[in-house]
C-alpha positions in Angstrom: -44.1 -79.9 41.5 -45.0 -78.3 38.1 -45.3 -74.7 37.7 -48.9 -74.9 37.0 -49.4 -76.8 40.3 -47.2 -74.5 42.2 -49.1 -71.4 40.8 -52.5 -73.1 41.9 -51.1 -73.7 45.5 -49.8 -70.1 45.5 -53.2 -68.6 44.6 -55.2 -70.9 46.9 -52.8 -70.0 49.8 -53.2 -66.4 49.1 -57.0 -66.8 49.4 -56.8 -68.7 52.7 -54.5 -65.7 53.8 -56.7 -63.1 52.8 -59.8 -64.7 54.4 -57.9 -65.2 57.6 -56.7 -61.5 57.7 -60.4 -60.4 57.1 -61.7 -62.7 59.8 -58.9 -61.5 62.3 -59.2 -57.8 61.5 -62.9 -57.7 61.8 -62.9 -59.7 65.0 -60.3 -57.5 66.5 -62.2 -54.4 65.3 -65.4 -55.6 67.0 -63.5 -56.7 70.1 -61.3 -53.6 70.6 -62.7 -51.0 68.4 -59.2 -49.5 68.1 -59.9 -48.1 64.6 -62.1 -45.0 64.4 -63.8 -44.9 61.0 -64.7 -41.4 59.6 -67.4 -42.6 57.5 -69.0 -45.3 55.2 -66.2 -45.2 52.7 -63.7 -46.2 55.4 -65.8 -49.1 56.6 -65.8 -50.2 53.1 -62.1 -49.8 52.3 -61.2 -51.5 55.6 -62.0 -55.2 54.4 -60.2 -54.4 51.3 -57.1 -53.4 53.2 -57.5 -56.6 55.2 -57.7 -58.7 51.9 -54.4 -57.1 50.8 -52.6 -57.5 53.9 -53.7 -61.3 54.1 -52.4 -61.8 50.5 -49.1 -60.3 51.8 -48.9 -62.6 54.9 -49.7 -65.5 52.7 -46.6 -64.7 50.5 -44.5 -64.4 53.7 -45.9 -67.9 54.8 -45.1 -69.3 51.4 -41.5 -68.1 51.6 -41.2 -69.8 55.0 -42.9 -73.0 53.6 -40.4 -73.4 50.7 -37.6 -72.5 53.0 -38.7 -75.3 55.2 -39.0 -77.7 52.3 -35.4 -76.8 51.3 -34.3 -77.2 54.9 -36.0 -80.5 55.3 -34.5 -81.8 52.0 -31.0 -80.8 53.2 -31.5 -82.2 56.6 -32.6 -85.6 55.2 -29.7 -85.6 52.9 -27.0 -84.6 55.4 -28.4 -86.7 58.6 -29.8 -90.0 59.2 -33.3 -90.1 59.2 -33.8 -90.5 63.0 -31.0 -88.0 63.6 -32.9 -85.4 61.7 -36.1 -86.3 63.5 -34.4 -85.8 66.9 -33.0 -82.5 65.7 -36.5 -81.3 64.6 -37.9 -82.3 68.0 -35.2 -80.4 69.7 -35.6 -77.2 67.7 -39.4 -77.4 68.0 -39.2 -77.5 71.8 -36.4 -74.7 71.9 -38.6 -72.5 69.7 -41.6 -73.1 71.9 -39.7 -72.5 75.2 -38.2 -69.2 73.6 -41.7 -68.1 72.7 -43.4 -69.0 76.2 -40.6 -68.5 78.7 -37.3 -67.0 77.6 -38.7 -63.9 76.1 -40.2 -63.1 79.5 -37.4 -64.3 81.8 -34.3 -63.5 79.7 -35.4 -60.7 77.4 -38.1 -59.1 79.5 -40.0 -58.3 76.4 -43.5 -59.3 77.2 -45.6 -60.4 80.0 -45.8 -64.2 80.9 -49.4 -64.6 80.5 -49.6 -63.4 76.9 -46.6 -65.4 76.0 -48.1 -68.6 77.5 -51.4 -67.9 75.7 -49.7 -67.4 72.3 -47.5 -70.5 72.8 -50.4 -72.6 73.9 -52.5 -71.5 70.9 -49.8 -72.2 68.4 -49.2 -75.6 70.2 -52.8 -76.7 70.0 -53.0 -75.6 66.4 -49.8 -77.7 65.6 -51.2 -80.6 67.3 -54.5 -80.5 65.4 -52.8 -79.9 62.1 -50.4 -82.7 62.7 -53.1 -85.0 63.8 -54.8 -84.4 60.5 -51.6 -84.7 58.4 -50.9 -88.1 59.9 -54.5 -89.2 59.3 -54.3 -88.2 55.7 -50.8 -89.6 55.1 -48.8 -91.8 57.6 -46.9 -91.6 60.8 -43.8 -90.4 59.2 -45.5 -87.0 58.7 -45.8 -86.4 62.4 -42.3 -84.8 63.5 -41.8 -82.8 60.2 -45.4 -81.3 60.4 -45.0 -80.5 64.1 -41.6 -78.9 63.3 -43.0 -76.8 60.5 -46.2 -75.6 62.5 -44.1 -75.0 65.6 -40.6 -73.8 64.9 -41.1 -72.4 61.5 -44.3 -70.5 62.5 -42.6 -69.0 65.6 -39.6 -68.1 63.5 -41.9 -66.4 61.0 -43.6 -64.3 63.8 -40.3 -63.0 65.5 -40.6 -59.6 63.7 -44.0 -58.9 65.0 -43.2 -60.0 68.4 -40.5 -57.5 68.6 -43.2 -54.8 68.0 -44.7 -55.9 71.4 -48.4 -55.1 70.4 -50.7 -58.0 71.2 -53.2 -57.0 68.6 -50.6 -56.8 65.9 -49.4 -60.4 66.9 -53.0 -61.7 66.7 -53.5 -59.9 63.4 -50.6 -61.7 61.8 -50.7 -65.1 63.6 -54.2 -65.9 62.5 -53.6 -65.8 58.7 -50.2 -67.1 59.1 -51.3 -70.2 61.0 -54.1 -70.7 58.5 -51.7 -70.5 55.5 -49.2 -72.8 57.1 -51.7 -75.3 58.0 -53.2 -75.2 54.5 -49.9 -75.6 52.8 -48.7 -78.5 54.8 -52.1 -80.4 54.6 -52.2 -79.9 50.9 -48.6 -80.7 50.0 -49.1 -84.5 49.9 -52.1 -84.1 47.4 -49.8 -81.9 45.2 -47.0 -84.5 45.2 -49.3 -87.3 44.8 -50.9 -85.7 41.7 -47.5 -85.1 40.3 -46.5 -88.7 40.6 -49.6 -90.0 39.0 -49.3 -87.6 35.9 
């Protein structure tokens, strides 16, 4: 991937994160009304803050994406292809179980209903993104895409899960999932263009 194409992917992902954060922030504000605006200026500044926050989340998402690409490259180099696929499946299942059950039963950090809702939401998003990725490319993209959308996304939200505030989790998970989905669905286009040029 050339520097120019990486920069294009970087800025587009940042835009996706910014838009995702604005949508998440405005929906949360209208649904919960937790922020009390003192005037019109506050109401105008709030979307700008959301844009900046979304840009930061997109950078965080891109760090996770490139860490995943490095991990995948090393995994393919160290293990046989089938073995690496099994490892990704096991890690994805463990990450989902940790999010949905182990945090409640072992750590006692959250309530079961919220953890199940969050886990099911991430799983449904992962299934949709994986279906699209396989449709756009081939069946070999199924396990890596599912691994990225489940295990890596869950790993990326560990910090916000420790806070224990549901609104904060929703506020980060929407732009993060949007950025992760955009990057994994765009990757094959970027690499195909690179091979052609």
